[in-house]
Short mmCIF file of C-alpha atoms and ligand atoms in Angstrom, two decimals:
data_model
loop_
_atom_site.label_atom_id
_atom_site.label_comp_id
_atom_site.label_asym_id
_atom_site.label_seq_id
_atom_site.Cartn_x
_atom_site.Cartn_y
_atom_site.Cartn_z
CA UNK A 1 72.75 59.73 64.65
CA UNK A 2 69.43 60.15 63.19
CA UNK A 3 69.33 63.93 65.11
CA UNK A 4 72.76 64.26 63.30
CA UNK A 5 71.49 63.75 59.76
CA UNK A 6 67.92 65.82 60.68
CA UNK A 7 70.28 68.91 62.00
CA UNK A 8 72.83 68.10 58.27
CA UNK A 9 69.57 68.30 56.25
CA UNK A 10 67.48 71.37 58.17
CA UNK A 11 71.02 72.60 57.62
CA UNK A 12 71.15 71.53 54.31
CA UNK A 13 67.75 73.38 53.40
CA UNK A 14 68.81 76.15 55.04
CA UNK A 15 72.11 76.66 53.23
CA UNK A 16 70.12 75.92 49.32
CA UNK A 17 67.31 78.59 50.27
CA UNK A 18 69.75 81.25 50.95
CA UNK A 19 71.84 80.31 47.84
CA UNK A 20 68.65 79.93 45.82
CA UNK A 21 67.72 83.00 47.53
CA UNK A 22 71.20 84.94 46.83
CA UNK A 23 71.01 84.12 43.22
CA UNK A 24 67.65 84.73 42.61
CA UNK A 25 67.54 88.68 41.19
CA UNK A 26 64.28 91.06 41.65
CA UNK A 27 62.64 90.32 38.52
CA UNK A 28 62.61 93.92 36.66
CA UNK A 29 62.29 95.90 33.14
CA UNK A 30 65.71 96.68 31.72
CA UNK A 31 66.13 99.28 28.99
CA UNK A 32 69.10 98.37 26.51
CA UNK A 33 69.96 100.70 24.14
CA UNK A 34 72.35 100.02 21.52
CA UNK A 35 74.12 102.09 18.79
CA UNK A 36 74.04 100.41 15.51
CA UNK A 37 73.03 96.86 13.86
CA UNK A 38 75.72 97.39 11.36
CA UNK A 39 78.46 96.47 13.07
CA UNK A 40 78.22 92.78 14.26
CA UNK A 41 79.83 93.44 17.95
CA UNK A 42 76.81 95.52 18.78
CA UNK A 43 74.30 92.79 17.69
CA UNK A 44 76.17 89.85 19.83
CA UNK A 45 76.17 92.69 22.64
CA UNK A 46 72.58 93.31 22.16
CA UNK A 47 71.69 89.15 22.03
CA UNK A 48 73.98 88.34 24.86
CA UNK A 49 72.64 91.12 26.96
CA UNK A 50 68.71 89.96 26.34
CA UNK A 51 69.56 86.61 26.68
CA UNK A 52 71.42 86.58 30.14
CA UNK A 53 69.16 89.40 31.84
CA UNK A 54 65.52 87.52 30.93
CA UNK A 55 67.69 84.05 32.23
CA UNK A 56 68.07 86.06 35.15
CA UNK A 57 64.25 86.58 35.32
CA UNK A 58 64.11 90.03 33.68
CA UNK A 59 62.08 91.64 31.36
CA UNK A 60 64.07 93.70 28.20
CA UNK A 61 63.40 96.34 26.41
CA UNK A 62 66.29 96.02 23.97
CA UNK A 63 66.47 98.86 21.09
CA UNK A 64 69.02 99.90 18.22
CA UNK A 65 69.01 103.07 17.47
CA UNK A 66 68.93 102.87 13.28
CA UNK A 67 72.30 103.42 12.03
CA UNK A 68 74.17 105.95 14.24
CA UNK A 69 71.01 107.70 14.41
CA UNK A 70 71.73 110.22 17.75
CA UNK A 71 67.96 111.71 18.13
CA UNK A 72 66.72 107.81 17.51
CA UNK A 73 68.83 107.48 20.44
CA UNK A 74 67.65 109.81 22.33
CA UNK A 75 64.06 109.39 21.87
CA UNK A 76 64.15 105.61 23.05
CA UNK A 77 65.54 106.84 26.26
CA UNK A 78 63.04 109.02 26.33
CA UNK A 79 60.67 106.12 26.07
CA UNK A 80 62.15 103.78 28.23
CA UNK A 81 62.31 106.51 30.75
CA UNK A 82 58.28 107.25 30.50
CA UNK A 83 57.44 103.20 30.22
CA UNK A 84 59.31 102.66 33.14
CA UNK A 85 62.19 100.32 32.89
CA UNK A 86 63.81 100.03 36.21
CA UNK A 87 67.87 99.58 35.26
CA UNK A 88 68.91 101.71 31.64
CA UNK A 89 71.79 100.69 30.08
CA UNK A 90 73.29 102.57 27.03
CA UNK A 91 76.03 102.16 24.76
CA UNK A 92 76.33 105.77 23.35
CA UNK A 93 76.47 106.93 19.95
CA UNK A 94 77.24 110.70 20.78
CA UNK A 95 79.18 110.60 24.79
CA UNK A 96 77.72 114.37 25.45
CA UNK A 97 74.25 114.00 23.63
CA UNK A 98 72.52 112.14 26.44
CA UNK A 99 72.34 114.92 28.90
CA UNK A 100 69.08 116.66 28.27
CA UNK A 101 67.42 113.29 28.36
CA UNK A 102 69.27 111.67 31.16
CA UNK A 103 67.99 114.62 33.61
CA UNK A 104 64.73 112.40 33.22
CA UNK A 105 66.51 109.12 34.47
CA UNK A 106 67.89 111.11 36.98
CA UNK A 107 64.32 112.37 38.67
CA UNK A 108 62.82 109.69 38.50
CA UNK A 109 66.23 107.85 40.40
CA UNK A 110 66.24 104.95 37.30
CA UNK A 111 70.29 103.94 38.04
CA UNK A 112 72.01 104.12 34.54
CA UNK A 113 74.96 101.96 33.31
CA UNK A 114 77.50 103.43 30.62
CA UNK A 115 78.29 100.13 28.16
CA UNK A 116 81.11 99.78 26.72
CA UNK A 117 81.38 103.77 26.28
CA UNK A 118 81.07 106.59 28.90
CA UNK A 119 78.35 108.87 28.78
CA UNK A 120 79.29 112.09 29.51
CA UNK A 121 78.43 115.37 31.23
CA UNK A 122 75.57 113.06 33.00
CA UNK A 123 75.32 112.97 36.78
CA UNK A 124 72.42 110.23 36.13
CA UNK A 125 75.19 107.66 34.74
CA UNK A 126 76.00 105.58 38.39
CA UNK A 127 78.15 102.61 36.91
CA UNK A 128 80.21 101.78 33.52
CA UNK A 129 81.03 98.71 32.51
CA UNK A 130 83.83 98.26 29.46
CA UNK A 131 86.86 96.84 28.51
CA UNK A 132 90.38 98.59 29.08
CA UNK A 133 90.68 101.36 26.78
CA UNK A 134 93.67 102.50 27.58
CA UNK A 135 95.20 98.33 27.39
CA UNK A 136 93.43 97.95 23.96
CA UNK A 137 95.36 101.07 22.32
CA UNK A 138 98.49 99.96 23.56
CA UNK A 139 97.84 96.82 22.47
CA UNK A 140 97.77 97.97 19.48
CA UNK A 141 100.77 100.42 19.34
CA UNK A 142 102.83 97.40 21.15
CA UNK A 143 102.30 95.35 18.12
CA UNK A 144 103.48 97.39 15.66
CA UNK A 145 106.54 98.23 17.29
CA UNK A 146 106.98 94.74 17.84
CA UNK A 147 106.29 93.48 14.28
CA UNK A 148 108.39 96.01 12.81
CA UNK A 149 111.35 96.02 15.72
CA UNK A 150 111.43 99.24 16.28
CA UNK A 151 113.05 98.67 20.03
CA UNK A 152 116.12 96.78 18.21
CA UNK A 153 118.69 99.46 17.44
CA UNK A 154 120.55 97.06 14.68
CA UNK A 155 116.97 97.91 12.74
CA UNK A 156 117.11 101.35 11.55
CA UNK A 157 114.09 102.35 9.23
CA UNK A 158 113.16 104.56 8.75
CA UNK A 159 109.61 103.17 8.74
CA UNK A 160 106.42 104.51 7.34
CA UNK A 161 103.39 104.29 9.12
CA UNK A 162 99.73 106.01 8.58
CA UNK A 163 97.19 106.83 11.90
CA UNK A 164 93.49 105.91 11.52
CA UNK A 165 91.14 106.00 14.69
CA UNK A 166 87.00 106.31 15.66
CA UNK A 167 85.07 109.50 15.77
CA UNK A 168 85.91 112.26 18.51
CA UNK A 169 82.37 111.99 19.89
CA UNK A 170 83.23 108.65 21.23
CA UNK A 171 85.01 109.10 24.51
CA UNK A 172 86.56 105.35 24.03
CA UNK A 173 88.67 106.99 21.20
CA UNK A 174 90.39 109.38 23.90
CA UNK A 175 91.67 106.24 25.65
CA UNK A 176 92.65 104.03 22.59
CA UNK A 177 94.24 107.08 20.92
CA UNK A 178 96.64 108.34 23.37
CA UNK A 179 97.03 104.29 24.38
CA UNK A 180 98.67 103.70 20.82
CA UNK A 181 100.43 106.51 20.70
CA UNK A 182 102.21 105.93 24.15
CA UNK A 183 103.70 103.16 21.81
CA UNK A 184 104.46 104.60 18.68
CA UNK A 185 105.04 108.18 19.93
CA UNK A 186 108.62 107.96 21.00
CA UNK A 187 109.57 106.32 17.44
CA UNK A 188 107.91 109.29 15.87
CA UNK A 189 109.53 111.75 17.74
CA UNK A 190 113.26 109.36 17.10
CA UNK A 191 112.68 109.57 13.58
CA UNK A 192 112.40 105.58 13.33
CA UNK A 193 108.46 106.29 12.35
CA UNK A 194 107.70 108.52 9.62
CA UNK A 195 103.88 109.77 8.90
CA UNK A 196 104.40 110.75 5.91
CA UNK A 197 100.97 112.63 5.29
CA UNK A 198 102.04 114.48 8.58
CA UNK A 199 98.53 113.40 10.25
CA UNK A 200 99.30 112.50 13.53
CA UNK A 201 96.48 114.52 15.83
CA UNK A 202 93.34 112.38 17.09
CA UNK A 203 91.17 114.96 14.70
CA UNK A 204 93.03 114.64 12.02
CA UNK A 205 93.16 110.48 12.11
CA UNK A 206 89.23 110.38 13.43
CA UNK A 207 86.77 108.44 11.13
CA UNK A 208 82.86 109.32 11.61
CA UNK A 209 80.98 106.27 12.98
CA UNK A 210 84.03 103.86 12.51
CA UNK A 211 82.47 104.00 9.26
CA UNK A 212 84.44 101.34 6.81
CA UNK A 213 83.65 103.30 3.45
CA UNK A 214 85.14 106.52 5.25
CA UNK A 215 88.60 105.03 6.11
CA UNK A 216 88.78 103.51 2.80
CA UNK A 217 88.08 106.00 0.86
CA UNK A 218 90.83 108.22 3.35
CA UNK A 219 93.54 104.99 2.42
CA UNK A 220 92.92 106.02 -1.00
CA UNK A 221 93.65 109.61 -0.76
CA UNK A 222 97.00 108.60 1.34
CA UNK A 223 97.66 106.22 -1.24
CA UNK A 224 97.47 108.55 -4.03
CA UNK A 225 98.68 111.52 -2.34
CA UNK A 226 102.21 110.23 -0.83
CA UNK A 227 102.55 107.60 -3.92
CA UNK A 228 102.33 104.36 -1.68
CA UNK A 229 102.34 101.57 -3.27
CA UNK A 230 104.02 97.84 -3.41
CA UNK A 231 106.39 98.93 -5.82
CA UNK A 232 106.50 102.50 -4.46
CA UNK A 233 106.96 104.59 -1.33
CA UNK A 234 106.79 101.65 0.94
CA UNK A 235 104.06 102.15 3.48
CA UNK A 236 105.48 99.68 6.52
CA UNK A 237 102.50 100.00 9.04
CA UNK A 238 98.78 101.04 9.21
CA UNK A 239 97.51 101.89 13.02
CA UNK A 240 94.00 101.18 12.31
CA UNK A 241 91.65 100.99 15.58
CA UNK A 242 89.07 99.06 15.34
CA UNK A 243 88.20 96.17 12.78
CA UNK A 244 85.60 98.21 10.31
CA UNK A 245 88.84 100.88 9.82
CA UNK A 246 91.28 98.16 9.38
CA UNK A 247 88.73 96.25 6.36
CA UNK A 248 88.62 99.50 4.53
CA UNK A 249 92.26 100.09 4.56
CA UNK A 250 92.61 96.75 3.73
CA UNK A 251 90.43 96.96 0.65
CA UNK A 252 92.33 99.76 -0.23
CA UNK A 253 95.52 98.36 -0.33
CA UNK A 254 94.63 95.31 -2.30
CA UNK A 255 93.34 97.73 -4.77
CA UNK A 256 96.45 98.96 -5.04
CA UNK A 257 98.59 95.69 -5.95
CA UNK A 258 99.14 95.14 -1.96
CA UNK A 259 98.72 91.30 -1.61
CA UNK A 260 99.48 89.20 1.40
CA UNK A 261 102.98 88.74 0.96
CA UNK A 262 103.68 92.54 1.48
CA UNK A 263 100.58 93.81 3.08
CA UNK A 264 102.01 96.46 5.93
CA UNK A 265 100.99 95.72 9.84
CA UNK A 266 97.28 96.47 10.21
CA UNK A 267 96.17 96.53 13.25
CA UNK A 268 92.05 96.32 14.46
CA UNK A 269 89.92 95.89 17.09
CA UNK A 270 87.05 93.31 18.06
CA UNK A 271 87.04 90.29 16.25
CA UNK A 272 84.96 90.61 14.04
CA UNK A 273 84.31 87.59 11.22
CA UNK A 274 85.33 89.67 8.25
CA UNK A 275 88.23 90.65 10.22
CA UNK A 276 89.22 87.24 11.82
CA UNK A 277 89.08 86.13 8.04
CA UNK A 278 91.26 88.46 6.93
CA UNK A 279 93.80 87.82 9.42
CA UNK A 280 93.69 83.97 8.69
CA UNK A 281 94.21 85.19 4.69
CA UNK A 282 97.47 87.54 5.93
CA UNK A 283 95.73 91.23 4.78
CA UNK A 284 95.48 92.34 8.68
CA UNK A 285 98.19 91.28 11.30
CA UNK A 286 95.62 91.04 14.32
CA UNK A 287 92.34 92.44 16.19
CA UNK A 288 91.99 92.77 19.90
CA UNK A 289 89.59 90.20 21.08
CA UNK A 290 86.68 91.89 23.59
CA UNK A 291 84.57 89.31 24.47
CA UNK A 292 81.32 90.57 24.16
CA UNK A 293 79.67 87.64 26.69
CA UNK A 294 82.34 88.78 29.50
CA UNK A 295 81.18 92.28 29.05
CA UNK A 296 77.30 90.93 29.10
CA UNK A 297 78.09 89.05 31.53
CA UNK A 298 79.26 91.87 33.79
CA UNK A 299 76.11 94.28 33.30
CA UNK A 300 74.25 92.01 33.91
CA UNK A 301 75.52 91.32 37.19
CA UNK A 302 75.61 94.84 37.96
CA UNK A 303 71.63 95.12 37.34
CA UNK A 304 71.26 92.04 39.87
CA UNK A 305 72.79 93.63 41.99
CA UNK A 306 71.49 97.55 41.77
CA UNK A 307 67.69 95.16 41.44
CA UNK A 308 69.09 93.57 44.35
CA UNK A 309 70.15 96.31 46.42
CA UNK A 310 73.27 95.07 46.73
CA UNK A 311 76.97 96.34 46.23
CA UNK A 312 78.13 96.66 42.83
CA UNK A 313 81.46 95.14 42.12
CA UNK A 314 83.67 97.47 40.04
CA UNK A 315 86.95 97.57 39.78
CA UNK A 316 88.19 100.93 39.01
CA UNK A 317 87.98 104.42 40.36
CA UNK A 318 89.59 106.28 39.06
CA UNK A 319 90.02 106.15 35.69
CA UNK A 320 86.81 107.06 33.98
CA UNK A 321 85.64 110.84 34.80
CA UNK A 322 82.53 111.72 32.73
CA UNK A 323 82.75 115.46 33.64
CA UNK A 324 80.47 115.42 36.71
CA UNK A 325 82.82 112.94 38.72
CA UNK A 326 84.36 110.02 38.26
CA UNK A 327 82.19 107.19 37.39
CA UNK A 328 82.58 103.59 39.19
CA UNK A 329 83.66 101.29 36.83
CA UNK A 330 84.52 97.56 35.48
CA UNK A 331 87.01 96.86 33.36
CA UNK A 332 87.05 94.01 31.27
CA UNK A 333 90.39 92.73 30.26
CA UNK A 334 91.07 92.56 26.42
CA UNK A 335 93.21 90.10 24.66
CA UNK A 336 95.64 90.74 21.26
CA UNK A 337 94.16 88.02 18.94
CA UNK A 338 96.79 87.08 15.47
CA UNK A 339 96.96 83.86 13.30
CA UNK A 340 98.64 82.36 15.55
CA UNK A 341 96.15 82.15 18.37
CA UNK A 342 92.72 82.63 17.17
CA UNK A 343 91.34 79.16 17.05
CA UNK A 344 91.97 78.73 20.87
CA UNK A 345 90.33 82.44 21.59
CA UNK A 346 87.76 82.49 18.91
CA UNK A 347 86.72 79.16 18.22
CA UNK A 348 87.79 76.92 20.82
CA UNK A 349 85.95 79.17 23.55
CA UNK A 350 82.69 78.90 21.58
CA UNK A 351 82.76 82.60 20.39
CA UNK A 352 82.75 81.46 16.54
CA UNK A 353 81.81 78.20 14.84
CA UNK A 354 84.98 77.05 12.65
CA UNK A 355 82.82 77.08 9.52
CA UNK A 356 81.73 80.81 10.60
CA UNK A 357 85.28 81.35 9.54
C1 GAL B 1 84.00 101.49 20.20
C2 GAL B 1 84.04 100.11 20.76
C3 GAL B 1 84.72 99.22 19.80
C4 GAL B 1 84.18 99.35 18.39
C5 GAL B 1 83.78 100.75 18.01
C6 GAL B 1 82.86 100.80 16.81
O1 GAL B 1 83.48 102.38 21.11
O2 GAL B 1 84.69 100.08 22.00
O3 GAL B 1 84.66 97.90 20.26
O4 GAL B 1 83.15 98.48 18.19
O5 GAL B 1 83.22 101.46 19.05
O6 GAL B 1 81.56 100.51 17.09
#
């Protein structure tokens, strides 16, 4: 008996070193660059991401790069490259501005993740970790042609709806673009959808920077230009993409006598608190909730592992080709967030504090 419970424990020991052991990563200096501070996602990416990798015994080198600012960018690469972090992971301003400076990554074999948006035209990118593009755009589309039901023939329309998307140099944009349109498309082409400023091409609907004065300021000129108004041409549905977009059309439209008993659909992207608010007022009908502490969560597992030199789980490959192959990735899995829901996604799982709202 006592052999028994000696062999349990040696065993016992055994099994908690080689967990302890398994979970333990190669302590290492991780680059992080992010975009922007001026959007909130990228600061909760930025915190999360710091936090989790030095609980995981890392050191980070975590840098914004100003506003948008694409040589900023570039030059902390360059930095992080010469001071030697070990892992580099980028979220991308410009997709196809990184290559020069990525050669640098590349001879000197530092692995570099793509966050949240693919780098392109970079054979030194090795893993990308995001959410579903593709899912997130249809999303999108889905819930306009659900709100307004479009797929009931007794409802005949014709509807009017106005296009707004993110800036062509972020490859995320030729995922949620064509995913939204794979919605609304087939209603344009029926006649059930009407654009009446005849702007329907991903250049024509792109805003620089998801910039919210930009897509305002565009509302306005829509506004004015095809007389929309609350007690004019009615304007039925606003595909906005991301959260920043959807405020400034938003603030548009109240400008213009909308209130929230005949604001159109407006759809966004991300959750963010000015966002969430106005959802909980009525002025936007819902956001797609990417949980920025899944998506932490995952690149940070990745690093373990590459610090590791173990396998990296991804879960897609195919889908993301950056030019010089196609990249392995991870997709995250996002989730439509309205009134109706958003105190079990947002505030129930922790995300938000109920005040915050
Ligand atoms: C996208 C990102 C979105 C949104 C946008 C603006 O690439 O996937 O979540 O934040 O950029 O920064």
């Amino acid at each position: 008996m006592k052999k028994m419970k000696a062999s349990i424990s040696v065993l016992c020991a055994a099994v908690l070193a080689a967990t302890c052991f398994a979970s333990s990563a190669e302590a290492a200096k991780i680059g992080v660059s992010m975009p922007t501070q001026s959007l909130q996602r990228w600061n909760q990416d930025g915190a999360n991401m710091k936090a989790m990798l030095e609980a995981a015994g890392h050191t980070v080198d975590l840098q914004y790069a100003g506003d948008n600012d694409i040589p900023t960018q570039v030059n902390q690469i360059e930095n992080m490259i010469a001071g030697g972090d070990e892992v580099i992971v980028i979220a991308a301003i410009d997709g196809s501005a990184l290559t020069e400076v990525l050669k640098g990554a590349k001879e000197k074999n530092i692995p570099v993740i793509s966050y949240d948006r693919l780098i392109m035209n970079s054979d030194a990118v090795s893993y990308y970790a995001t959410f579903d593009n593709t899912k997130v755009g249809q999303m999108q589309g889905q819930y306009i042609v659900d709100a307004l039901k479009l797929a009931d023939e007794s409802v005949k329309g014709p509807f009017n709806i106005e296009l707004f998307t993110g800036p062509t140099d972020d490859n995320n944009v030729n995922f949620f673009f064509p995913g939204a349109m794979s919605a609304l498309q087939p209603y344009i082409d029926s006649g059930k959808l009407v654009v009446k400023s005849g702007q329907t091409t991903k250049e024509q609907v792109a805003t620089l920077n998801w910039n919210l004065e930009e897509a305002q300021k565009r509302m306005e000129n829509l506004i004015s230009s095809n007389a929309y108004g609350p007690e004019d041409t009615p304007l039925h549905a606003v595909l906005t993409q991301n959260d920043a977009l959807a405020c400034g059309v938003v603030n548009a439209l109240l400008a213009t006598g909308y209130d929230n008993t005949n604001m159109p659909v407006i759809t966004g992207q991300d959750c963010d608190k000015p966002a969430v608010k106005n959802i909980v007022r009525g002025y936007q009908s819902m956001s797609v909730f990417k949980d920025t502490r899944t998506l932490a969560a995952q690149v940070v597992k990745m690093v373990d592992a590459i610090t590791k030199g173990e396998k990296v789980e991804v879960n897609d490959t195919t889908t993301y080709n950056n030019g010089t192959g196609v990249i392995p990735s991870y997709l995250c899995e996002p989730v439509a967030a309205t009134k109706d829901n958003y105190k079990a996604l947002l505030i129930d799982s922790g995300y938000y504090k109920a005040d915050e709202l």
